[in-house]
Short mmCIF file of N, CA and C in Angstrom, two decimals:
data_model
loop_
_atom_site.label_atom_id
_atom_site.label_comp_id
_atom_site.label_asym_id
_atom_site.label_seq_id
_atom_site.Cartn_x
_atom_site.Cartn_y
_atom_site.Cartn_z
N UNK A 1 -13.34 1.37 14.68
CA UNK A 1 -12.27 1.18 15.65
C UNK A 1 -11.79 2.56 16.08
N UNK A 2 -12.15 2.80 17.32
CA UNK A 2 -11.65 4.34 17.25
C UNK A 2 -10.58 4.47 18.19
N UNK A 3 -9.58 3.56 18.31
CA UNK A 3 -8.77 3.74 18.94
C UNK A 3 -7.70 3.77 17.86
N UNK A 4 -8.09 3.57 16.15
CA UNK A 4 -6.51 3.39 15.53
C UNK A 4 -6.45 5.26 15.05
N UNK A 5 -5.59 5.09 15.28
CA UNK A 5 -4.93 6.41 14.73
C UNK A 5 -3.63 6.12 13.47
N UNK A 6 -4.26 6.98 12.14
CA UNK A 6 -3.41 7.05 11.00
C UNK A 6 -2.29 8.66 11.28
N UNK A 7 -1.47 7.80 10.39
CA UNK A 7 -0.55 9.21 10.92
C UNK A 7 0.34 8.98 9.53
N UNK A 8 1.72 9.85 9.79
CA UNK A 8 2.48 9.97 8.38
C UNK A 8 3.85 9.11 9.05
N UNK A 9 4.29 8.13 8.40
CA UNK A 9 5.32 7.44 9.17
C UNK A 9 7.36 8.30 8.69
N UNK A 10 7.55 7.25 10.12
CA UNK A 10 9.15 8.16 10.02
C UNK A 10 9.80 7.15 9.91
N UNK A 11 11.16 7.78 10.19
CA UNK A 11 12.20 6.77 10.03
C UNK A 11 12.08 6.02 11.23
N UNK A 12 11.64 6.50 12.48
CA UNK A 12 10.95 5.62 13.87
C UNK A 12 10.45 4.54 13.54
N UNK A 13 9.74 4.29 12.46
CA UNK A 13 9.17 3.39 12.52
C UNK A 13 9.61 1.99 11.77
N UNK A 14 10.46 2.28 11.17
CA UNK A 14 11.55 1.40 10.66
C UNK A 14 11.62 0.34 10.98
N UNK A 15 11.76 -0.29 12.19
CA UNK A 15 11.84 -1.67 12.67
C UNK A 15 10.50 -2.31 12.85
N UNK A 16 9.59 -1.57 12.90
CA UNK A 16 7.55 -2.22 12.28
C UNK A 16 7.48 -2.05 11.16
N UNK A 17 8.06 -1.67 10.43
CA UNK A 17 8.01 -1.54 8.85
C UNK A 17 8.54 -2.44 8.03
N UNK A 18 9.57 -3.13 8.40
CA UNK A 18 10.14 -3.90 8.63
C UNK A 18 9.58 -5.45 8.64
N UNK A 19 8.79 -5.58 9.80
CA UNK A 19 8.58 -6.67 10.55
C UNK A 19 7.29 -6.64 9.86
N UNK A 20 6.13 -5.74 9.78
CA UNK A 20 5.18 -5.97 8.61
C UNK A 20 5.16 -6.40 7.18
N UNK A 21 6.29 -5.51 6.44
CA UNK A 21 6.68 -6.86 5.40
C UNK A 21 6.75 -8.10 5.07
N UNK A 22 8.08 -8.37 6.32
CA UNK A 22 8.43 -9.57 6.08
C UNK A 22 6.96 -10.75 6.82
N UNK A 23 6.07 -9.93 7.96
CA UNK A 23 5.22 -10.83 8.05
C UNK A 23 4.13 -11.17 6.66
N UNK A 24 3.58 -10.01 6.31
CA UNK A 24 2.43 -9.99 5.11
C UNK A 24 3.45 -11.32 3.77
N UNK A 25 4.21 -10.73 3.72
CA UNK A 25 5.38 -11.85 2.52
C UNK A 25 4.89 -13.31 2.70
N UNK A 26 5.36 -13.74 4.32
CA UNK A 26 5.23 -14.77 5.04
C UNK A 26 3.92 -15.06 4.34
N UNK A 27 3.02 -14.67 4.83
CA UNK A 27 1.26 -14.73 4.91
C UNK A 27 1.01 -14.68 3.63
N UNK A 28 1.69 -14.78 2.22
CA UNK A 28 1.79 -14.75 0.87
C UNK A 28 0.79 -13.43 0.27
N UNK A 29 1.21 -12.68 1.04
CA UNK A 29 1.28 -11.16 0.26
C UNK A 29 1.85 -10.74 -1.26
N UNK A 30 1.14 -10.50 -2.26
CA UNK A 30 1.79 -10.72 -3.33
C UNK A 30 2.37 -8.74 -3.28
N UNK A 31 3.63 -8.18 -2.33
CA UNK A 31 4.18 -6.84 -2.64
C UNK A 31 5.29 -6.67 -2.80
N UNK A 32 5.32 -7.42 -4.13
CA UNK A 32 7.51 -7.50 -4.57
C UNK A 32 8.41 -7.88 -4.18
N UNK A 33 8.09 -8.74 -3.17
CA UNK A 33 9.13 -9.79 -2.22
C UNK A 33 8.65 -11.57 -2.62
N UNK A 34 9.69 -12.04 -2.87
CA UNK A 34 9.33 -13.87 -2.29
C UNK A 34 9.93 -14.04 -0.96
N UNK A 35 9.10 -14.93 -0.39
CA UNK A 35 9.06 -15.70 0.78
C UNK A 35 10.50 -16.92 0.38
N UNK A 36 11.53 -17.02 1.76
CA UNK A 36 11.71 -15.83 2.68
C UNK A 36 12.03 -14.82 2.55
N UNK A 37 11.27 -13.75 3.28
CA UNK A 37 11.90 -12.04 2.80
C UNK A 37 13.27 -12.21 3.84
N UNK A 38 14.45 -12.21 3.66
CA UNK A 38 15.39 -11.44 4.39
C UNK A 38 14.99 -10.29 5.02
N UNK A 39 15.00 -9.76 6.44
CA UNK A 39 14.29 -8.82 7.96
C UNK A 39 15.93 -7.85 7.29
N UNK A 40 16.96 -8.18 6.90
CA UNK A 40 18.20 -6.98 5.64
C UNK A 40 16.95 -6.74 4.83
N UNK A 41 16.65 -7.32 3.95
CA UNK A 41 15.85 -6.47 2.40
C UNK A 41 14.67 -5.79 2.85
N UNK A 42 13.90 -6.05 3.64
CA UNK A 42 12.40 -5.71 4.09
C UNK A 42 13.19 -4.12 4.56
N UNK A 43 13.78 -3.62 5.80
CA UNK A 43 14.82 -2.74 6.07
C UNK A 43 15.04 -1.57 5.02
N UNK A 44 15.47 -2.45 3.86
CA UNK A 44 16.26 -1.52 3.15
C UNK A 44 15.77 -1.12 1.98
N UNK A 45 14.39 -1.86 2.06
CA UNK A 45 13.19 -1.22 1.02
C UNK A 45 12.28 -0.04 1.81
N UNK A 46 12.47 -0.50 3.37
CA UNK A 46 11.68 0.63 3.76
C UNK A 46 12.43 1.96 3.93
N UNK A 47 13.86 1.45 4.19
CA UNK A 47 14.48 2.79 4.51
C UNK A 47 14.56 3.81 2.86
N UNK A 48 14.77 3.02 1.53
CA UNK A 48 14.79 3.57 0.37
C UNK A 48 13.14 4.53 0.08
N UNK A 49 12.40 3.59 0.65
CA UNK A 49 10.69 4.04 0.49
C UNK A 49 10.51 5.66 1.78
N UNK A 50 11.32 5.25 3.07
CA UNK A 50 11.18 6.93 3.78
C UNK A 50 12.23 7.84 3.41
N UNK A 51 13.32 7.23 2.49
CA UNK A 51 14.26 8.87 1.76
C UNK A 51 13.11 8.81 0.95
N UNK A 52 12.54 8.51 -0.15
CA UNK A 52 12.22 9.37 -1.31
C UNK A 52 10.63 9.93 -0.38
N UNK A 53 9.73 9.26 0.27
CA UNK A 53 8.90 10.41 1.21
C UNK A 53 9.46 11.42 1.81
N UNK A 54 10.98 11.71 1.99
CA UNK A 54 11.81 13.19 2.39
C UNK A 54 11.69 14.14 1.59
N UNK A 55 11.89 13.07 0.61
CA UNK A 55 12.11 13.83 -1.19
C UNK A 55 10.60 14.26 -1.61
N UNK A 56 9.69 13.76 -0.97
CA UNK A 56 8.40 14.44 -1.84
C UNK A 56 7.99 13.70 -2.59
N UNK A 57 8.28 12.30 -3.29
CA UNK A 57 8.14 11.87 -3.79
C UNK A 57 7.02 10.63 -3.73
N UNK A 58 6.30 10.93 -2.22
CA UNK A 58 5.67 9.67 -1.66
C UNK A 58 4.74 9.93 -0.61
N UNK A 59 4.06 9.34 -0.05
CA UNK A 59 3.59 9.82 1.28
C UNK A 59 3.20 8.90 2.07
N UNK A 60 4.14 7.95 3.31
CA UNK A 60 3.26 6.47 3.66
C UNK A 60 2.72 7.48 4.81
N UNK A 61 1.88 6.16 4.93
CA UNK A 61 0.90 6.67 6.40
C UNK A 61 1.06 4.97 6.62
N UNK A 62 0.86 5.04 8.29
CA UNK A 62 0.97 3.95 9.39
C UNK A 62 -0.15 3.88 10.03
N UNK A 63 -1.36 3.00 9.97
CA UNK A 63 -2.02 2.67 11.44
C UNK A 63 -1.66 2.11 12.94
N UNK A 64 -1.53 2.42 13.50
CA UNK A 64 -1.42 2.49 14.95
C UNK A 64 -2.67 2.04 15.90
N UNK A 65 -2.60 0.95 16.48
CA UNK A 65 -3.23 0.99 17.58
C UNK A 65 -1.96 0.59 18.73
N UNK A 66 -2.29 1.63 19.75
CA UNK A 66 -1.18 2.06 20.47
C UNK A 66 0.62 2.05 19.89
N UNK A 67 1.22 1.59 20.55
CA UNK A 67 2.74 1.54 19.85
C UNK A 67 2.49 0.47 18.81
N UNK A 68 1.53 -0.19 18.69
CA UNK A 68 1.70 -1.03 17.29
C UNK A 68 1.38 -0.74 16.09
N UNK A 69 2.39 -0.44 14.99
CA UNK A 69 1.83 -0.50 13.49
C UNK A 69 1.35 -1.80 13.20
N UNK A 70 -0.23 -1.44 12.94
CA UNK A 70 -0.80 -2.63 12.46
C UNK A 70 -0.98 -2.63 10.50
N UNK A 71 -0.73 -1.44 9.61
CA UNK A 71 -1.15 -1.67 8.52
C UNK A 71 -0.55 -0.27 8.05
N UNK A 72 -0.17 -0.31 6.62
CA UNK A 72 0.28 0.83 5.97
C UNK A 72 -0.53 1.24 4.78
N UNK A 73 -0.23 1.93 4.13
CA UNK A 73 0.20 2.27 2.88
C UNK A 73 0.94 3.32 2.28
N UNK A 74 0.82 3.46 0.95
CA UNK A 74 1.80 4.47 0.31
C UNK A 74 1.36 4.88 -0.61
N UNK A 75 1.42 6.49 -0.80
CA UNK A 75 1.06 7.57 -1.55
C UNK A 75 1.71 7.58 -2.98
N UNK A 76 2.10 7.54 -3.77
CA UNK A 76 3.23 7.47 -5.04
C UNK A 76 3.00 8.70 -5.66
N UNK A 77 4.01 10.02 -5.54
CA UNK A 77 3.81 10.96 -6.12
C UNK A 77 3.95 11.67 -7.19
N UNK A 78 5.17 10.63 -7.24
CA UNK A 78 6.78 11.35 -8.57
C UNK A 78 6.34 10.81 -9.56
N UNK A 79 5.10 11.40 -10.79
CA UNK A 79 4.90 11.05 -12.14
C UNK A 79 6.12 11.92 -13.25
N UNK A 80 5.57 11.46 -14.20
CA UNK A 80 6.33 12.59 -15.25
C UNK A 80 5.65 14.01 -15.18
N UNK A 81 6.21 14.90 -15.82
CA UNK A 81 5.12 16.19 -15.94
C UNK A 81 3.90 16.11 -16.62
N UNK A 82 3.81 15.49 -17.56
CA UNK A 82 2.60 15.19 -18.32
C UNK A 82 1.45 14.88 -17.35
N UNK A 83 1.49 14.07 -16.04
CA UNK A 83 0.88 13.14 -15.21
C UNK A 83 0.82 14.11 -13.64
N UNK A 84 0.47 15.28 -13.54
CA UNK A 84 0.89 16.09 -12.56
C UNK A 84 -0.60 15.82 -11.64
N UNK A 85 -1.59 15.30 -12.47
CA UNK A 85 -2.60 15.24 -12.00
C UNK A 85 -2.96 13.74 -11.21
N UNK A 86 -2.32 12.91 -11.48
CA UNK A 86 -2.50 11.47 -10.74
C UNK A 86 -1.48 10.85 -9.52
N UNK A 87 -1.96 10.16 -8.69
CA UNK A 87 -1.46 9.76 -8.04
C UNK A 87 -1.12 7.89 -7.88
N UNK A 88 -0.57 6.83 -7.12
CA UNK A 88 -1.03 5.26 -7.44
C UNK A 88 -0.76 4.98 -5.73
N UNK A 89 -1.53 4.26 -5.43
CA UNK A 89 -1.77 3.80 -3.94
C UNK A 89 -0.86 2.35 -4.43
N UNK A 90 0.14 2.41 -2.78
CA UNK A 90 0.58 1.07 -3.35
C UNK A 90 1.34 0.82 -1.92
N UNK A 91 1.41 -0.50 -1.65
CA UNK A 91 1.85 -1.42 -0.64
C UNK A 91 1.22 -1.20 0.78
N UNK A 92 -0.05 -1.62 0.13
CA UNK A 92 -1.09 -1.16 1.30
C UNK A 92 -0.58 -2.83 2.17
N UNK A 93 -0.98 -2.94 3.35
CA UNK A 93 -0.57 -4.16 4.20
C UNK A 93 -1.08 -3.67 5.00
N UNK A 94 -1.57 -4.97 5.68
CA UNK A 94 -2.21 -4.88 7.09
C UNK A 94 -1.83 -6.25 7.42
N UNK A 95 -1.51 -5.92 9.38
CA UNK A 95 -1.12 -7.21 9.82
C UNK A 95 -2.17 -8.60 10.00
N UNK A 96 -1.77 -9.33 9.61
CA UNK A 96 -3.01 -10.73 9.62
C UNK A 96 -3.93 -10.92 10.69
N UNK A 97 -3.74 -10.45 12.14
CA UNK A 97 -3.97 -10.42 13.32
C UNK A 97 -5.25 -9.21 13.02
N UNK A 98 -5.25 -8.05 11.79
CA UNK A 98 -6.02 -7.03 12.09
C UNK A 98 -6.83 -7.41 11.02
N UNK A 99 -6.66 -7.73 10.17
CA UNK A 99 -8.00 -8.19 8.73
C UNK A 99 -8.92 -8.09 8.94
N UNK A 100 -9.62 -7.49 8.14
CA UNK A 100 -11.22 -7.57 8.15
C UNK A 100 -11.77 -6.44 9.13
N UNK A 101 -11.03 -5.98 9.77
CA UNK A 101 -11.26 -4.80 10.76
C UNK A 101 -11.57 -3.33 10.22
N UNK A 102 -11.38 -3.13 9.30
CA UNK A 102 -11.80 -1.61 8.51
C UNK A 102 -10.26 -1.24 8.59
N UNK A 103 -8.64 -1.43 8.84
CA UNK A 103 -7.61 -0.87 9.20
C UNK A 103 -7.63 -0.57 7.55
N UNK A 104 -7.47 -1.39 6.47
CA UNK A 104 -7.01 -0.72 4.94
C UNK A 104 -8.11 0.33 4.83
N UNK A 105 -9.35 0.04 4.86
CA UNK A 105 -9.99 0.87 4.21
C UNK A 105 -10.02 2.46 4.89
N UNK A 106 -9.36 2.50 6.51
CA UNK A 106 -9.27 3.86 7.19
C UNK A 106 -7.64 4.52 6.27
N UNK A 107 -6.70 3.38 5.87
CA UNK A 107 -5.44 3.30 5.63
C UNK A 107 -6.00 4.37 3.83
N UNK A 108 -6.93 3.47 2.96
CA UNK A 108 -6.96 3.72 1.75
C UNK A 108 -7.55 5.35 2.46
N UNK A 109 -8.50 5.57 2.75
CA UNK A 109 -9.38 6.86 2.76
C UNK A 109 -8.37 7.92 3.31
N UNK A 110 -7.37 7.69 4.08
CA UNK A 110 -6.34 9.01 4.53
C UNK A 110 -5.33 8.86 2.93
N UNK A 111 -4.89 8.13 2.41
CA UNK A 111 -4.60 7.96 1.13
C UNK A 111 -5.24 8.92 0.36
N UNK A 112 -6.35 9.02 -0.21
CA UNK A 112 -6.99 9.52 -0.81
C UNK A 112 -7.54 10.52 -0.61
N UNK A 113 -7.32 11.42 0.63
CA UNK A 113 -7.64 12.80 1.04
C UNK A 113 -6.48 13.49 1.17
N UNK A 114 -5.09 12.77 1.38
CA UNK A 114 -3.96 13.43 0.81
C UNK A 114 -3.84 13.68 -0.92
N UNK A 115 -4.40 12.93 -1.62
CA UNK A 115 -3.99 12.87 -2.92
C UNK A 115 -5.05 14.36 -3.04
N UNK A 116 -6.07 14.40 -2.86
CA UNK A 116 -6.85 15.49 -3.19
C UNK A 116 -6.41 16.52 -2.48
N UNK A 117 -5.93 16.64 -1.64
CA UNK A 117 -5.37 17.65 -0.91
C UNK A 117 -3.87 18.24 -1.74
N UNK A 118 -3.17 17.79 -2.25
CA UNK A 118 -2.46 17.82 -3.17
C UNK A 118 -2.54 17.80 -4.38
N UNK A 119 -4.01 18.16 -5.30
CA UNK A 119 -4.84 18.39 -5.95
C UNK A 119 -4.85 17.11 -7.39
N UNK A 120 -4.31 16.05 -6.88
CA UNK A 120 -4.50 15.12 -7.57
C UNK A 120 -6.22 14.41 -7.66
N UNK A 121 -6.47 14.23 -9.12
CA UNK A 121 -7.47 13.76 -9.18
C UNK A 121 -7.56 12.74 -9.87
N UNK A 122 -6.66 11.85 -10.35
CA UNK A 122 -7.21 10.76 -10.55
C UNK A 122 -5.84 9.35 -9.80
N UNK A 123 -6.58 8.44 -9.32
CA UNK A 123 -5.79 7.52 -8.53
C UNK A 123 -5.50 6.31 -9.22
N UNK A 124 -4.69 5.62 -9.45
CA UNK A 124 -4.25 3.82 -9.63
C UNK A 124 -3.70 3.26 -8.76
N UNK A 125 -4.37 1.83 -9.34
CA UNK A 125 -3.78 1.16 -8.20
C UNK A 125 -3.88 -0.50 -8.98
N UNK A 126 -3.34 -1.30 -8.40
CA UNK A 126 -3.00 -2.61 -8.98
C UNK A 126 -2.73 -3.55 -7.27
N UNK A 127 -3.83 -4.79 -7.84
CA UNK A 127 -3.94 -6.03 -6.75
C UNK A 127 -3.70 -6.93 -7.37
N UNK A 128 -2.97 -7.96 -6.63
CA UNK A 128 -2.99 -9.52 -7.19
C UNK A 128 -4.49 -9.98 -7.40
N UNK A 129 -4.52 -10.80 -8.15
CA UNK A 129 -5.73 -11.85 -9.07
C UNK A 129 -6.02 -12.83 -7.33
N UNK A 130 -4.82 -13.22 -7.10
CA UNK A 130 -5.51 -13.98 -6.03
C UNK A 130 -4.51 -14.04 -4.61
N UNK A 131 -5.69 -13.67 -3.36
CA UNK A 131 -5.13 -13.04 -2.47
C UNK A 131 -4.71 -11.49 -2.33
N UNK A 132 -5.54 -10.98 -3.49
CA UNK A 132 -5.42 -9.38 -3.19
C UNK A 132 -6.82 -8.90 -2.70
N UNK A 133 -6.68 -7.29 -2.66
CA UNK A 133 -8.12 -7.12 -2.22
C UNK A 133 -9.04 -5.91 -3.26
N UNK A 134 -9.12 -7.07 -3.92
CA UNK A 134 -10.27 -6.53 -4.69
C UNK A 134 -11.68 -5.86 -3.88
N UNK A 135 -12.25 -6.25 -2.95
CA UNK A 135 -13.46 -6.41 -2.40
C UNK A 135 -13.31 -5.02 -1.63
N UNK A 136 -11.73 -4.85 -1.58
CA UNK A 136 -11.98 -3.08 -0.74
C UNK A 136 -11.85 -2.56 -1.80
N UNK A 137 -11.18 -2.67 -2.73
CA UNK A 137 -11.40 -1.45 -3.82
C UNK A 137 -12.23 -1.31 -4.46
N UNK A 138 -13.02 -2.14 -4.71
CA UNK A 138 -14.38 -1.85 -5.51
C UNK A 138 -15.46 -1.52 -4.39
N UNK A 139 -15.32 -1.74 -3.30
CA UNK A 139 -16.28 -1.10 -2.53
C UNK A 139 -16.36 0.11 -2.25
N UNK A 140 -14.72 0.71 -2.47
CA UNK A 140 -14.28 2.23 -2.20
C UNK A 140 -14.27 2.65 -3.21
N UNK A 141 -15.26 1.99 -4.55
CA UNK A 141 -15.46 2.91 -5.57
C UNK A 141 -14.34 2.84 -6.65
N UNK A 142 -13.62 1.96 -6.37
CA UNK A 142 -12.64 2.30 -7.81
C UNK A 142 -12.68 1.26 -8.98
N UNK A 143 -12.79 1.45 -10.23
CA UNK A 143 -13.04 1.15 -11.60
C UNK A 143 -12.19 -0.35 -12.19
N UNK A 144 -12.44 -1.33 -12.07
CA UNK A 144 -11.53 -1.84 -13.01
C UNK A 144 -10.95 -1.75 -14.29
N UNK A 145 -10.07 -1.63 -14.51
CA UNK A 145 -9.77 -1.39 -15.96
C UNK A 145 -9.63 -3.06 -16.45
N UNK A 146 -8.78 -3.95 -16.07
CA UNK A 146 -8.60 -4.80 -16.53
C UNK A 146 -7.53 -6.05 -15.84
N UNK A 147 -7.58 -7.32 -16.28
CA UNK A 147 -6.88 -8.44 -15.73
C UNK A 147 -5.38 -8.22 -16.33
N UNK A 148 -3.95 -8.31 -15.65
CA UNK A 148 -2.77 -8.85 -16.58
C UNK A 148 -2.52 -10.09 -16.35
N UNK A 149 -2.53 -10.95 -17.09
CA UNK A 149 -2.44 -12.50 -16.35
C UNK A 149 -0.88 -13.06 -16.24
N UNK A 150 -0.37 -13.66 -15.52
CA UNK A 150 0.96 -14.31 -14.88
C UNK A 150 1.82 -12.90 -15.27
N UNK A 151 1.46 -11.72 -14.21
CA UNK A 151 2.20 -10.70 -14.09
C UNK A 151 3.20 -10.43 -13.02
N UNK A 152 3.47 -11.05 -11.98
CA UNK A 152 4.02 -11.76 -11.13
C UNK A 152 4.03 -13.13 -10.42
N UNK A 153 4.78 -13.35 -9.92
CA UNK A 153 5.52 -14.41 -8.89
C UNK A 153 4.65 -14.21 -7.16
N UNK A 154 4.17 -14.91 -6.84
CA UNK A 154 3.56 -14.77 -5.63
C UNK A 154 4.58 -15.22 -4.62
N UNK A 155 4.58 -15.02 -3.37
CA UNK A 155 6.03 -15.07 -2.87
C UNK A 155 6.12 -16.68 -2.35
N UNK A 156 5.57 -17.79 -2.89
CA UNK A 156 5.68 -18.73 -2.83
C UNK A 156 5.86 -19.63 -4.63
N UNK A 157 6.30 -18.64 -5.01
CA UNK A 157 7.02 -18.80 -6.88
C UNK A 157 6.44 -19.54 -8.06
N UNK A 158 4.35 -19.18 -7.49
CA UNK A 158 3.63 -19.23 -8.40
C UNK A 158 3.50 -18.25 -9.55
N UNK A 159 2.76 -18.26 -10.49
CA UNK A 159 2.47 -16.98 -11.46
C UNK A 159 0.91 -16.40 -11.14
N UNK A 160 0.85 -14.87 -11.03
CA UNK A 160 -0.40 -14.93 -10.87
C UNK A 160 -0.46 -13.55 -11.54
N UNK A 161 -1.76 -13.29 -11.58
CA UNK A 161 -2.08 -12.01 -12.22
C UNK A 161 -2.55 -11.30 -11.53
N UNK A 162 -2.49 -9.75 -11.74
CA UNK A 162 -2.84 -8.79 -11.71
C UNK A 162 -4.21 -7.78 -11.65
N UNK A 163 -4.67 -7.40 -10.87
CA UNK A 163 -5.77 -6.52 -11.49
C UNK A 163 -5.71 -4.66 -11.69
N UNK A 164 -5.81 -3.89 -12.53
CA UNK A 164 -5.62 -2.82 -12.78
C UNK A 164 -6.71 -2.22 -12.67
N UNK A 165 -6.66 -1.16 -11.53
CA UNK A 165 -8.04 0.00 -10.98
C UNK A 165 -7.67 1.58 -11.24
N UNK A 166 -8.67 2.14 -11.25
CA UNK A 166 -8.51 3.30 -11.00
C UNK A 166 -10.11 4.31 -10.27
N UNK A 167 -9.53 5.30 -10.23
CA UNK A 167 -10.75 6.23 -9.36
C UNK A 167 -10.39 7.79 -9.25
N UNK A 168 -11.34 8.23 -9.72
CA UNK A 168 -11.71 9.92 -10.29
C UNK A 168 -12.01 10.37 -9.09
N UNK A 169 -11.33 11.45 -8.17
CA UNK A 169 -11.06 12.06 -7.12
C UNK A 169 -12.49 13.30 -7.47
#
């Protein structure tokens, strides 16, 4: 797709940040929300998620095709000192309308050339058991470690589990 362009998102983008949440939630996205997400909480997780990317602590990036954010994710920076070397990819989303289009996996790969660029070398990351996407992360090379079973609430207030990855930069 060479019209999407990844970029580093702002506080601009706030009201698609927003509206991607609460849609992916809808669409039973298992990313720390139940269905209905309150368009208040979706807001005020994103606005908490672009202070601490001020702070250094993060790094989202936004796909774009034209003025539309179609898909995110997020960099997680702030380990302990012990952990100076890892990074965890997390609340990757893409809008339902774009699936299957390559948008996560352009989303994961700018992910992961920031983390090395910031000389992190080893990555985690964690998908739901069902309705996550396993099938991009193991295609992009990253390791399972293992299942947690009924580790969350799916946003329709099932139990589901977890899968735990990682990948050597």
């Amino acid at each position: 797709m060479t019209d999407l362009q990844i970029t580093p998102l702002t506080h601009a983008a706030l009201p698609q940040l927003a509206e991607l949440l609460t849609e992916t939630v809808a669409a039973g996205g298992s990313v720390s929300f139940m269905h209905p997400l309150a368009p208040a909480d979706a807001h005020a997780f994103w606005q908490a998620s672009l202070t601490a990317a001020e702070a250094g602590g993060r790094v989202l990036y936004g796909a774009w095709h034209g003025p539309e954010l179609i898909g995110t994710v997020t960099l997680l920076l702030d380990f302990p000192p012990n952990q100076p070397h890892r990074a965890e990819i997390a609340k990757m989303m893409t809008r339902v309308a774009w699936r299957g289009q390559g948008v996560a996996t352009r989303l994961l790969r700018t992910a992961e050339a920031e983390a090395a660029r910031r000389g992190r070398t080893l990555l985690t990351l964690d998908t739901s058991v069902d309705g996550g996407a396993r099938k991009l992360y193991e295609g992009a090379g990253y390791t399972l470690v293992g299942e947690i079973p009924d580790f969350a609430l799916t946003p329709d207030g099932r139990l589901n589990g977890t899968l735990i990855y990682y990948k050597r930069l």
